mmCIF file of C-alpha atoms in Angstrom:
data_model
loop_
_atom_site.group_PDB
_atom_site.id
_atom_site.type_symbol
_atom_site.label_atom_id
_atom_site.label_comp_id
_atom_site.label_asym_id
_atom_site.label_seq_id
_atom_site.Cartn_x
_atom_site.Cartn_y
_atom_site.Cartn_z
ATOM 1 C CA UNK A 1 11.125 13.751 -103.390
ATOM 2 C CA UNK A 2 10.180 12.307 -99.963
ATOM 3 C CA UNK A 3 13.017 9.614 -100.314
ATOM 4 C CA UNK A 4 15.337 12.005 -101.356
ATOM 5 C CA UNK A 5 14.552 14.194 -98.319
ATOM 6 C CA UNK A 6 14.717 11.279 -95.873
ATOM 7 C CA UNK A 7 18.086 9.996 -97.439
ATOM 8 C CA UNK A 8 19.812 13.824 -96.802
ATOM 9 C CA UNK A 9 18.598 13.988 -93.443
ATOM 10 C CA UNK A 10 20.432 10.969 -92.393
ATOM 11 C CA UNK A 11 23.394 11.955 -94.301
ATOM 12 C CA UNK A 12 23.634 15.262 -92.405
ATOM 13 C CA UNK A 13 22.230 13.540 -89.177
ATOM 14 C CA UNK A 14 25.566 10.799 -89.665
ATOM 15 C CA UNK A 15 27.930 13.778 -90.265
ATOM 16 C CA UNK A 16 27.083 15.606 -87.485
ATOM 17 C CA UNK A 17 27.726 12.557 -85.177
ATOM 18 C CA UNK A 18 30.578 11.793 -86.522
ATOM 19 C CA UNK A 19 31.787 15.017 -86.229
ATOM 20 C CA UNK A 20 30.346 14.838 -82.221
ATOM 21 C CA UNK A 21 32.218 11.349 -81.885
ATOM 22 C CA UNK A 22 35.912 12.913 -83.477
ATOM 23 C CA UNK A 23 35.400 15.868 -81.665
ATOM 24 C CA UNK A 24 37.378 17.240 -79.272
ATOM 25 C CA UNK A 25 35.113 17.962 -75.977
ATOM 26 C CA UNK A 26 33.341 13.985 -76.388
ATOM 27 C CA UNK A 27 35.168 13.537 -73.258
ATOM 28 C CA UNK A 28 34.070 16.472 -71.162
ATOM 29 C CA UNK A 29 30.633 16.052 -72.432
ATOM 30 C CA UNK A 30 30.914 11.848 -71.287
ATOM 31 C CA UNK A 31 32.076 13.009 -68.132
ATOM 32 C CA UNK A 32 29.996 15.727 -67.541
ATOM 33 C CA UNK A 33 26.768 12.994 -68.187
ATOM 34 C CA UNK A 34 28.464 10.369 -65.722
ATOM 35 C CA UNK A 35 29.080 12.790 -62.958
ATOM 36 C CA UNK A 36 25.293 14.443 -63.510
ATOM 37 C CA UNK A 37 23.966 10.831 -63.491
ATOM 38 C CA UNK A 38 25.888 9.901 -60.255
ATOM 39 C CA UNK A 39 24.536 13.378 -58.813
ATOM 40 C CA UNK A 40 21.030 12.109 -59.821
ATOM 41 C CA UNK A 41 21.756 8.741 -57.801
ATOM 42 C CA UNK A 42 22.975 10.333 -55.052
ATOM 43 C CA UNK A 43 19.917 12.944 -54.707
ATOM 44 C CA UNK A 44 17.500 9.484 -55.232
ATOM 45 C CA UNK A 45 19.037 7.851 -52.541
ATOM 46 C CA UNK A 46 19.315 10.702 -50.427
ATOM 47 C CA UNK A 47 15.894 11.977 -50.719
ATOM 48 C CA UNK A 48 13.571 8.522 -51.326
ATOM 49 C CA UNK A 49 15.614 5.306 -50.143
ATOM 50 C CA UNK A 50 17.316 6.717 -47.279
ATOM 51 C CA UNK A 51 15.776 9.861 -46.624
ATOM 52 C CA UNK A 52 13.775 8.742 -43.351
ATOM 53 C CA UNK A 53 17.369 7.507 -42.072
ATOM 54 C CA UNK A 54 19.214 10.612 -42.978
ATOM 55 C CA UNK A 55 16.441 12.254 -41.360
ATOM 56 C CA UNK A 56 16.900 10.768 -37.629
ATOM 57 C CA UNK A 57 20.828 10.957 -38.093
ATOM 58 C CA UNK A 58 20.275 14.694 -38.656
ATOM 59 C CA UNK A 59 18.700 15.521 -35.196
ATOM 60 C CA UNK A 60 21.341 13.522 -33.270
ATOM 61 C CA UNK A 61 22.260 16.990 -32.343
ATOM 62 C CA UNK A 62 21.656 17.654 -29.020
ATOM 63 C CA UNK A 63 23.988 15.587 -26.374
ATOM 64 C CA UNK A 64 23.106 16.162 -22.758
ATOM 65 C CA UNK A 65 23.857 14.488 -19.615
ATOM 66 C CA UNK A 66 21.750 14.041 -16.680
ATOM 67 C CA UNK A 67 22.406 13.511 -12.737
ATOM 68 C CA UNK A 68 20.963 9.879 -11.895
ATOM 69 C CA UNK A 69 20.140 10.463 -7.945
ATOM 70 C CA UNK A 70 21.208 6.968 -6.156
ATOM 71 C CA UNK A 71 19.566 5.466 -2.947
ATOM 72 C CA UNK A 72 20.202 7.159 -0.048
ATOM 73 C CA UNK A 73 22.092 5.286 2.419
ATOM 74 C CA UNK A 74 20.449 3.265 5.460
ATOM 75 C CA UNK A 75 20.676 4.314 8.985
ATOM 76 C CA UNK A 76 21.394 1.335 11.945
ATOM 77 C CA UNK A 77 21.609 1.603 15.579
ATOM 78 C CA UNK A 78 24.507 0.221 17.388
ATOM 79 C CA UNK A 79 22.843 -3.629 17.133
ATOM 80 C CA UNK A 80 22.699 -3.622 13.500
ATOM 81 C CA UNK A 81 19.106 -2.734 13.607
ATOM 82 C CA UNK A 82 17.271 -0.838 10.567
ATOM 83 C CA UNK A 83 16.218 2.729 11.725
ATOM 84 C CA UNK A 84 15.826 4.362 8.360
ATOM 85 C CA UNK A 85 15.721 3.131 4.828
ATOM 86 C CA UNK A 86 14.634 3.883 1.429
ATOM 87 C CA UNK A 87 11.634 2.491 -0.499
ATOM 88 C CA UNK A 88 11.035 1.938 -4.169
ATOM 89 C CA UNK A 89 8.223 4.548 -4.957
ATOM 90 C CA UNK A 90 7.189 6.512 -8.572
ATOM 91 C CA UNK A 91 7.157 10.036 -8.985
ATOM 92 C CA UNK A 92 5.531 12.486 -11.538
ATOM 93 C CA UNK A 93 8.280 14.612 -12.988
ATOM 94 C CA UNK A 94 7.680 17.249 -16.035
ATOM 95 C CA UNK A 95 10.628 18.586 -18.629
ATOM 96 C CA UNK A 96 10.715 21.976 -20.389
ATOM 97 C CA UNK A 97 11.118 19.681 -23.962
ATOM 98 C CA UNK A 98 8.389 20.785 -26.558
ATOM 99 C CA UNK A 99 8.923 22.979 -29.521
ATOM 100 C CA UNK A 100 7.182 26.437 -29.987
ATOM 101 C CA UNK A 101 6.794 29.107 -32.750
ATOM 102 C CA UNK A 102 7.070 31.850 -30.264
ATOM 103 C CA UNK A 103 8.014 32.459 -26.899
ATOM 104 C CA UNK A 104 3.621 33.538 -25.998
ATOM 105 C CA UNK A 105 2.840 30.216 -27.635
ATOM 106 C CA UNK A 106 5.246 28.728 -25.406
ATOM 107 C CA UNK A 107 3.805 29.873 -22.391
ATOM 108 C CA UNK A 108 0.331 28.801 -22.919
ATOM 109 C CA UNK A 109 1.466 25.419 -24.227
ATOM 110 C CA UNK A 110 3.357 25.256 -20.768
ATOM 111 C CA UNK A 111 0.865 26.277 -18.291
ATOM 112 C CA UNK A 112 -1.914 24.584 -19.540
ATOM 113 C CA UNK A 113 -0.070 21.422 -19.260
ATOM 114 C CA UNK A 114 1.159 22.298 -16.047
ATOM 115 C CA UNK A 115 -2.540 23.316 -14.860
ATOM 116 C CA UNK A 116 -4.081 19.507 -16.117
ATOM 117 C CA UNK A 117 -0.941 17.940 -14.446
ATOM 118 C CA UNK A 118 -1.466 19.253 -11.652
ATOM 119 C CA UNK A 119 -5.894 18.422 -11.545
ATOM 120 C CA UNK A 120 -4.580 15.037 -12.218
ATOM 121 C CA UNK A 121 -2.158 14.625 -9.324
ATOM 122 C CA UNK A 122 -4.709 16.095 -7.151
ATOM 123 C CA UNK A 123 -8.011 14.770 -8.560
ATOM 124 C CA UNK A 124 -6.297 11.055 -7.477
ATOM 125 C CA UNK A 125 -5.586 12.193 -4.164
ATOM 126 C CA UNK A 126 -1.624 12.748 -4.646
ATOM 127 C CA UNK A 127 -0.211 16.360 -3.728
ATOM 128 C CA UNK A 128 2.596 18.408 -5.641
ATOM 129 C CA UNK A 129 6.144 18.827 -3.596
ATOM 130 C CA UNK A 130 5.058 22.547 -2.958
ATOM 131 C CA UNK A 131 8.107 24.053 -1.646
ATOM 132 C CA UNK A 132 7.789 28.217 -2.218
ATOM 133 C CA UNK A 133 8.149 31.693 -0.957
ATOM 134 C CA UNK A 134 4.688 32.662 -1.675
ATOM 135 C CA UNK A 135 1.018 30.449 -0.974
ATOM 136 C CA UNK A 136 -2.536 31.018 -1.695
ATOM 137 C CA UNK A 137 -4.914 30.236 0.644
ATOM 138 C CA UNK A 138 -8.861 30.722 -0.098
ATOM 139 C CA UNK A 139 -10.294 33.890 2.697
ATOM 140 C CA UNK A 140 -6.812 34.555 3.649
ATOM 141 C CA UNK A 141 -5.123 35.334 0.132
ATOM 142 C CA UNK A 142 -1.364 35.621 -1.230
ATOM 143 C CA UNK A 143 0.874 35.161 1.785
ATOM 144 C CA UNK A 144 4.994 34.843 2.111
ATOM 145 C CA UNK A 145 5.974 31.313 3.496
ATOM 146 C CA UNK A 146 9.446 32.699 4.427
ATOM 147 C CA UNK A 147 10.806 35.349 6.479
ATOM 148 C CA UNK A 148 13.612 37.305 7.191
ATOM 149 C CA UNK A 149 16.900 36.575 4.617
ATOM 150 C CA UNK A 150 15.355 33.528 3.164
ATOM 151 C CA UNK A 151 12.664 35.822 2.219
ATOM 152 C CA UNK A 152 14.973 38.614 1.198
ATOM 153 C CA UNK A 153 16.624 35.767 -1.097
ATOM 154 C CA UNK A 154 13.396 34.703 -2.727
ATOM 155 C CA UNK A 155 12.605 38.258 -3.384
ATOM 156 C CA UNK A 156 15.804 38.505 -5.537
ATOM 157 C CA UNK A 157 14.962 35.676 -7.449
ATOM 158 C CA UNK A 158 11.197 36.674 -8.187
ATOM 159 C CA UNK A 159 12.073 39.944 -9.094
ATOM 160 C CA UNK A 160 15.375 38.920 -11.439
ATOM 161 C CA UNK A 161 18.335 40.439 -9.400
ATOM 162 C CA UNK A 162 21.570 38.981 -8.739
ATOM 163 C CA UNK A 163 22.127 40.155 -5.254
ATOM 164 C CA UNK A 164 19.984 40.931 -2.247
ATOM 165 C CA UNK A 165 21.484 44.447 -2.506
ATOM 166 C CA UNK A 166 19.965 45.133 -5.711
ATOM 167 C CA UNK A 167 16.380 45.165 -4.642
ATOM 168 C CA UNK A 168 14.485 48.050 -4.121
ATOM 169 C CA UNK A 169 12.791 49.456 -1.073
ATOM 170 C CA UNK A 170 9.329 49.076 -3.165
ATOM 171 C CA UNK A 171 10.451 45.656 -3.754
ATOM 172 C CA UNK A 172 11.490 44.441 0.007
ATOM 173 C CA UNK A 173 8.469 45.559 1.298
ATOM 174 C CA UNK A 174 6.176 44.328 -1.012
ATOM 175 C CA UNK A 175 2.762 42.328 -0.054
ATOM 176 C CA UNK A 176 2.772 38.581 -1.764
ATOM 177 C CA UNK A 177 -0.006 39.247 -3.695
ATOM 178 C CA UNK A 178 2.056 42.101 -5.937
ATOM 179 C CA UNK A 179 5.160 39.722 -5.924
ATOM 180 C CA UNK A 180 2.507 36.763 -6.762
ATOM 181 C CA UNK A 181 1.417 39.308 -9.765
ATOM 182 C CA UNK A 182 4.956 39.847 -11.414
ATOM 183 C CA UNK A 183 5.437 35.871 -11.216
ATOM 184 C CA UNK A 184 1.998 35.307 -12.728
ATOM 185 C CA UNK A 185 3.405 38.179 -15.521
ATOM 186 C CA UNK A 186 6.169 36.979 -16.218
ATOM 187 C CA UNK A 187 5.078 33.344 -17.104
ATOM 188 C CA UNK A 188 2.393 34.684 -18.886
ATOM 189 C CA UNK A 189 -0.403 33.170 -16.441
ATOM 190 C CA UNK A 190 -3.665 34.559 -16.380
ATOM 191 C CA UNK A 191 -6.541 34.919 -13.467
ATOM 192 C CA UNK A 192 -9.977 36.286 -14.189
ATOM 193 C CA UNK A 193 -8.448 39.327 -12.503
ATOM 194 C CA UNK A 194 -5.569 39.362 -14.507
ATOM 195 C CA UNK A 195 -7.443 39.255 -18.129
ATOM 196 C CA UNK A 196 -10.218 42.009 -16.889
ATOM 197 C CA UNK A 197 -7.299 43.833 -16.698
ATOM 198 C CA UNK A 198 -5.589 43.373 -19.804
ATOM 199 C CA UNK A 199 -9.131 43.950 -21.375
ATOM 200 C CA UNK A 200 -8.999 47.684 -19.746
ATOM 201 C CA UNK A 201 -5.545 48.483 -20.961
ATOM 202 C CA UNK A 202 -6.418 46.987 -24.238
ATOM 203 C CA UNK A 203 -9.105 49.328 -24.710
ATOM 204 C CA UNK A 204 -7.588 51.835 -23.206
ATOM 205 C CA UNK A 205 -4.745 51.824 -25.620
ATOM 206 C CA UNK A 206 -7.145 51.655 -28.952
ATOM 207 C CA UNK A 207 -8.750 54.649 -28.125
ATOM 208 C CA UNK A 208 -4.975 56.535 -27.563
ATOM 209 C CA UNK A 209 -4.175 55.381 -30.998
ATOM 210 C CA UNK A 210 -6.975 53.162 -33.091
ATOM 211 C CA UNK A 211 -4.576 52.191 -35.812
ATOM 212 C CA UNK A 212 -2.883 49.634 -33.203
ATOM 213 C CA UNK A 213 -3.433 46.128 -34.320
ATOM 214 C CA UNK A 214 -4.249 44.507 -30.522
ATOM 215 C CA UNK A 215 -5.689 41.106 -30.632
ATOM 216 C CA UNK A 216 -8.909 41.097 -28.678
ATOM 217 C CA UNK A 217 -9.743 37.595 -29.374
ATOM 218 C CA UNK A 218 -9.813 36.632 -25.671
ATOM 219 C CA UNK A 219 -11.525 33.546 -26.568
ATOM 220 C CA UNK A 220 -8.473 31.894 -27.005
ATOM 221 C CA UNK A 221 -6.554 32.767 -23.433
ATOM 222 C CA UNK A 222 -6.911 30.213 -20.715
ATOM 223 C CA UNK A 223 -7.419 31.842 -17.402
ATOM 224 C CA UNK A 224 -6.586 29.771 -14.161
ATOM 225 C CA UNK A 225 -7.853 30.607 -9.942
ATOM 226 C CA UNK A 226 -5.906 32.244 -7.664
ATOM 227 C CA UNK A 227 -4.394 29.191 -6.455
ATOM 228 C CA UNK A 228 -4.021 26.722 -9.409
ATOM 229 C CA UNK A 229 -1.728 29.729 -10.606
ATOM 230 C CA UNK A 230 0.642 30.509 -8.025
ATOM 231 C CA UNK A 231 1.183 26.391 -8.556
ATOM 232 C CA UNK A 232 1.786 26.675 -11.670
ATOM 233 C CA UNK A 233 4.583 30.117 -11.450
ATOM 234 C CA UNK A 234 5.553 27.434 -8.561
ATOM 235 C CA UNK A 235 6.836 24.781 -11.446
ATOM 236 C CA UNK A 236 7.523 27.136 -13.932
ATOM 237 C CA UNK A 237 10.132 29.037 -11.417
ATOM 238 C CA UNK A 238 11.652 25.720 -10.921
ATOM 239 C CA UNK A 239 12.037 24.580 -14.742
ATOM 240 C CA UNK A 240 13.660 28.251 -15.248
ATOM 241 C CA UNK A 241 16.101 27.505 -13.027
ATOM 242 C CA UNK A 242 17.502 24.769 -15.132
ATOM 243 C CA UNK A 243 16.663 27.009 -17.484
ATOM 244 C CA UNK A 244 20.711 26.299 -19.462
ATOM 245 C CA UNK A 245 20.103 22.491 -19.402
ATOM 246 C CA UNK A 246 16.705 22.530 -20.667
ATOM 247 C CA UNK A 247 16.165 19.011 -20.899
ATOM 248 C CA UNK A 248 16.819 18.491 -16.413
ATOM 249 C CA UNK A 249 13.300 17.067 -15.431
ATOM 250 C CA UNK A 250 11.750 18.623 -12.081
ATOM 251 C CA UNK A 251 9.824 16.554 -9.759
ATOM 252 C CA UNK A 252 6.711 17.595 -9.287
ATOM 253 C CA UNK A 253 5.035 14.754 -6.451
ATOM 254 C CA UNK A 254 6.582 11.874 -4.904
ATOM 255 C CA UNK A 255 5.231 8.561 -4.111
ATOM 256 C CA UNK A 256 2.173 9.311 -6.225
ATOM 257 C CA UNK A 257 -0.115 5.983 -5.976
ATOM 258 C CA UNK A 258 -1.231 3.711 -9.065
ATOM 259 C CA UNK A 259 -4.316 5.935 -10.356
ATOM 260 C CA UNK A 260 -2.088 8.964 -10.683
ATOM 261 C CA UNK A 261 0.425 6.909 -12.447
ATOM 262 C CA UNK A 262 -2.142 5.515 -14.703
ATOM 263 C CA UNK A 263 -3.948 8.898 -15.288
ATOM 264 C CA UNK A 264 -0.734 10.961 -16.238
ATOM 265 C CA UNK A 265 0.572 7.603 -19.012
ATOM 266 C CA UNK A 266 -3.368 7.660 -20.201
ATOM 267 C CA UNK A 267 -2.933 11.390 -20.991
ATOM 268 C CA UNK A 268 0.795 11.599 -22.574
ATOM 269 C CA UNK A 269 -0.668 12.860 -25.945
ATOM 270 C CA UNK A 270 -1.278 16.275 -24.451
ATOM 271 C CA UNK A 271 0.858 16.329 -21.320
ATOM 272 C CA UNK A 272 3.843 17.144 -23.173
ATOM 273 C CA UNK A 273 7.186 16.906 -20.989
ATOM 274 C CA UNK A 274 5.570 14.995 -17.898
ATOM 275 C CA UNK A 275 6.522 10.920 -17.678
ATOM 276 C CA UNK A 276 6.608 9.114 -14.614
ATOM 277 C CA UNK A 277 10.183 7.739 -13.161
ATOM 278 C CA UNK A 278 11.281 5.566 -10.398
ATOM 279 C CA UNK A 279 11.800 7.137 -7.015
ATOM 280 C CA UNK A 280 12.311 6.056 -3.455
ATOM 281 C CA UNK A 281 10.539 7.296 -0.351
ATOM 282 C CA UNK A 282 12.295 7.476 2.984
ATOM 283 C CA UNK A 283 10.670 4.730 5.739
ATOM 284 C CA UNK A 284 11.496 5.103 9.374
ATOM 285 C CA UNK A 285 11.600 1.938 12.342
ATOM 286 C CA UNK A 286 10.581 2.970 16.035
ATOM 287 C CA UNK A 287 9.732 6.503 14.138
ATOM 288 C CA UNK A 288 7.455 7.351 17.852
ATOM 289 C CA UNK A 289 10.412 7.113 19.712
ATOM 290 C CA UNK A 290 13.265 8.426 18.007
ATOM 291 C CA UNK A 291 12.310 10.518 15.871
ATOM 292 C CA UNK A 292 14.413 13.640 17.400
ATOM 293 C CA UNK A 293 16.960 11.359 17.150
ATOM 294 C CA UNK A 294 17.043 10.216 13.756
ATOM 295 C CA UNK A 295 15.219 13.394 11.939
ATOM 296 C CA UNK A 296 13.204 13.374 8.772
ATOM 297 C CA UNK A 297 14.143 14.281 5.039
ATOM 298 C CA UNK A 298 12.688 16.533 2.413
ATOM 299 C CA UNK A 299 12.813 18.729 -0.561
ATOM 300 C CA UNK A 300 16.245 21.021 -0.495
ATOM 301 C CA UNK A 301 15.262 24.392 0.326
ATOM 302 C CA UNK A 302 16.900 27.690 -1.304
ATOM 303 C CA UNK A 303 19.122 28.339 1.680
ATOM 304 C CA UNK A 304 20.208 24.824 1.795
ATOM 305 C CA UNK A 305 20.891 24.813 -1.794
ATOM 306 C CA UNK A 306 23.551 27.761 -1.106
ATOM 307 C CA UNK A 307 24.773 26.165 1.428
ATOM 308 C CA UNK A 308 25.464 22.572 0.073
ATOM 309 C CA UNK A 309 26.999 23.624 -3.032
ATOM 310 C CA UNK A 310 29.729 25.325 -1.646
ATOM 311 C CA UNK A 311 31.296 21.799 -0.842
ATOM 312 C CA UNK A 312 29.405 19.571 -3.080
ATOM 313 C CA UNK A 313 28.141 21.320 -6.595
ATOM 314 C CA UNK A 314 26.417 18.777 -8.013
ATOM 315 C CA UNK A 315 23.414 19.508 -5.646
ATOM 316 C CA UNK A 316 20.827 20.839 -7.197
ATOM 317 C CA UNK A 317 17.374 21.871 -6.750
ATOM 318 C CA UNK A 318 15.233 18.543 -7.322
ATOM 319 C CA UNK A 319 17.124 17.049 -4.611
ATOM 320 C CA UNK A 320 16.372 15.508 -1.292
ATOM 321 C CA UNK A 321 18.396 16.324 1.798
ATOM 322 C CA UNK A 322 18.211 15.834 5.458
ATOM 323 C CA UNK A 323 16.509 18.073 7.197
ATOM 324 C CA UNK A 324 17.071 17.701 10.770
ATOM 325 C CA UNK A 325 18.735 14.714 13.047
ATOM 326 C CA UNK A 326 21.170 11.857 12.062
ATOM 327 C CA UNK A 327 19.964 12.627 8.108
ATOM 328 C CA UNK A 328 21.073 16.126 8.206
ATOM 329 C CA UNK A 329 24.389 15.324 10.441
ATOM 330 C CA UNK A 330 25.208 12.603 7.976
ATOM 331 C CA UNK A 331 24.106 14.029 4.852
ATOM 332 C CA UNK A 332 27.701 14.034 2.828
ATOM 333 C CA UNK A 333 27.979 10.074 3.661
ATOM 334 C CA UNK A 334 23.677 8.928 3.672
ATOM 335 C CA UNK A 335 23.266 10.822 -0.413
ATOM 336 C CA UNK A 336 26.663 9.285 -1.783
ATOM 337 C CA UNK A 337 27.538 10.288 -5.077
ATOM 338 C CA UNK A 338 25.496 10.919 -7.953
ATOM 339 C CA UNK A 339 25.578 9.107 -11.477
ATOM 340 C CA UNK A 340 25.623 10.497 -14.930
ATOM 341 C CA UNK A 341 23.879 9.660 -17.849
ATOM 342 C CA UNK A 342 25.102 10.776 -21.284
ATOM 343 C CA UNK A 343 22.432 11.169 -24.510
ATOM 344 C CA UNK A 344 21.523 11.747 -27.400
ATOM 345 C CA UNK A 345 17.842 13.546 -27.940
ATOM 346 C CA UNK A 346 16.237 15.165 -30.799
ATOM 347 C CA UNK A 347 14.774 18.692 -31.081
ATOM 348 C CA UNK A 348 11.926 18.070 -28.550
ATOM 349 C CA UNK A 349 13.631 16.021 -26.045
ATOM 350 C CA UNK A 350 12.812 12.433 -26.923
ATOM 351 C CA UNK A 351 15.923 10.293 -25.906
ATOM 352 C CA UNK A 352 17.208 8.474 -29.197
ATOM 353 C CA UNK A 353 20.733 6.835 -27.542
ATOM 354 C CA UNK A 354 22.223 6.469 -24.747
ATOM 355 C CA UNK A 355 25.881 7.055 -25.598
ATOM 356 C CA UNK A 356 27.620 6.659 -21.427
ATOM 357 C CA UNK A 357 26.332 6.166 -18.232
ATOM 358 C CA UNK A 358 27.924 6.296 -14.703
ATOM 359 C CA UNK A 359 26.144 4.077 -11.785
ATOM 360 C CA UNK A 360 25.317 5.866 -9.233
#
C-alpha cells in the first residue's frame, strides 16, 4: 500500500514538472529568478561588502570653498632696509561645523565650547582678538566701546535691522547692559541673573495656566559671568555673520604660544569646531622711531569692513588690515590677493578632498 502510494506520488510529482518544463511562462518564471537573484547580489554588495564605501561617497555632498589669506607684503625704506615684515605664528580659530537635533541644543553645544575655549586661551596666558561694540568690565559693568555712527551701526546689527533708519528711539538710546541682554537672548546664553529670571517667568506662567508642560529641570542649563558671556555673544556674533557659508572658520587669538596650542589639540574630543592653523604676526624694525611713520595693523573693524568692500569684496571680517601709516596707505598693494580653496566635507564639516586650490 505504502509502495503503491510512494510510486503515484512521483508519477504525479513527474507530470506536474513536466507540465512546468513545456509550459508556457518557464521563461518568465527563469527570468523572473535571475533578475531577483541579481537584485539579491546587488543589495549584498550594497549593504555588507561595500556598504562602508557607499557610505562616505554618500556625504560627498557639501562642496565649499574657502579664502586662503596670503602673507602680507614687506615694507623697505629707500636703502632696501626691512621696516615691517610678517612672521610665521599659530592661531586658535573655531567653525560653526557640528550637527544638532534642535536649534536650543545647538546653542548650548556652542557656547559651552566657546566658554572652555576661551578658559583655555586665557588660563595659558593668550588673549581672544576682542574686537566689539559692547565690554564688561568688573565695578564698572556693560559699557559701549564705540560711539557716534559706528555705534549707531553696531546697534543695527545687535538688534537685526537692515538700516540705521530702522532702529527705534528705545533702541538708539539704549544702555549696553539691555543691548548686552538681547545678545545674551538671542544666543541663548545664560548668567545667574539671566536663569533667576527665567525661573520667575516660569513660575509665573504655571500658575496662569498649570496644564503648560515647562521644563524646570534647571539642572541641566549652564550659566556663564557677566563677562565670560558677552565673550562668548562676542564669537557667536561673528560665526553668524558667515552665517550662509557655515563652514568659514573665525579667528579667535593670534600668535597664541605652545601651551595654548597644546591645550586646545589635547581637548579636540569636546571642543568641537576649534583646530589650530598657521598664521603670521606683523614684526616692526626701528618700531621707537618710526612708528608714526610706518603705522601698525589689526583686526578689520565694522566701518572698515564697509568701506573696503566697496572696491575689493573679498574682504571679510576675519581679516587683518592696516590701521594707520604706510600699512593703511598701502593696504590694496601690502594684502595682495587672496587664494581659494575648493572641498569636499561631510555633514559636520570634516574635510574629505580637496578638489582645487588657488595660491595665494
Amino acid at each position: 500500500m505504502l509502495r503503491e502510494r510512494i510510486t503515484e506520488f512521483f508519477k504525479d510529482l513527474g507530470y506536474i514538472l513536466k507540465k512546468f518544463f513545456t509550459s508556457r511562462i518557464l521563461p518568465f518564471v527563469l527570468v523572473s529568478v535571475a533578475l531577483f537573484s541579481v537584485l539579491a547580489y546587488r543589495v549584498f554588495n550594497l549593504q555588507i561588502v561595500s556598504g562602508e564605501d557607499y557610505s562616505i561617497s554618500y556625504t560627498l555632498k557639501a562642496e565649499k570653498t574657502v579664502t586662503t589669506k596670503g602673507t602680507r607684503g614687506n615694507i623697505y625704506d629707500c636703502n632696501g632696509k626691512l621696516l615691517a615684515y610678517s612672521e610665521l605664528a599659530y592661531s586658535v580659530v573655531i567653525e560653526d561645523c557640528g550637527y544638532y537635533d534642535s536649534n536650543k541644543i545647538r546653542n548650548a553645544a556652542l557656547n559651552s565650547i566657546i566658554s572652555k575655549m576661551i578658559t583655555i586661551i586665557e588660563g595659558n596666558g593668550d588673549r581672544i582678538n576682542y574686537d566689539f561694540g559692547i565690554d564688561y568690565m568688573p565695578g564698572r559693568g556693560y559699557y559701549y566701546t564705540l560711539s557716534d555712527s559706528a555705534l549707531l551701526r553696531f546697534l543695527r546689527d545687535a538688534y537685526g535691522h537692515k538700516a540705521v533708519s530702522e532702529l527705534k528711539d528705545e533702541e538708539r538710546e539704549a544702555a549696553a547692559a539691555d543691548t548686552a541682554e538681547v545678545l545674551r537672548a538671542r544666543y541663548q546664553i545664560m548668567t545667574p541673573a539671566d536663569l533667576e529670571k527665567k525661573k520667575l517667568e516660569d513660575k509665573e506662567a504655571i500658575a496662569k495656566n498649570p496644564n503648560k508642560v515647562i521644563d524646570t529641570d534647571y539642572s541641566k542649563i549652564e550659566t556663564y559671568n557677566d563677562e565670560m558671556a558677552i565673550k562668548i555673544a562676542y564669537i557667536r556674533y561673528n560665526l553668524a555673520a558667515n552665517s550662509y557659508k557655515r563652514y568659514i572658520s573665525f579667528t579667535v587669538a593670534t600668535n597664541v604660544n605652545p601651551h595654548t596650542m597644546t591645550s586646545i589639540l589635547e581637548n579636540g574630543d569636546i571642543l568641537t569646531g576649534v583646530s589650530i592653523k598657521e598664521d603670521s604676526v606683523r614684526k616692526y624694525n626701528y618700531g621707537n622711531y618710526i612708528s608714526h611713520i610706518v603705522g601698525y595693523t589689526g583686526k578689520i573693524s565694522s566701518e572698515q569692513l564697509e568701506e573696503f568692500q566697496k572696491t575689493n569684496p573679498s574682504y571679510d571680517a576675519n581679516d587683518t588690515v592696516g590701521k594707520a601709516g604706510i600699512e593703511l596707505a598701502f593696504e590694496d598693494v601690502l594684502a595682495g590677493t587672496k587664494g581659494e580653496t575648493t572641498m569636499l566635507v561631510d555633514s559636520v564639516g570634516r574635510v574629505l578632498e580637496i578638489t582645487d586650490q588657488k595660491e595665494a
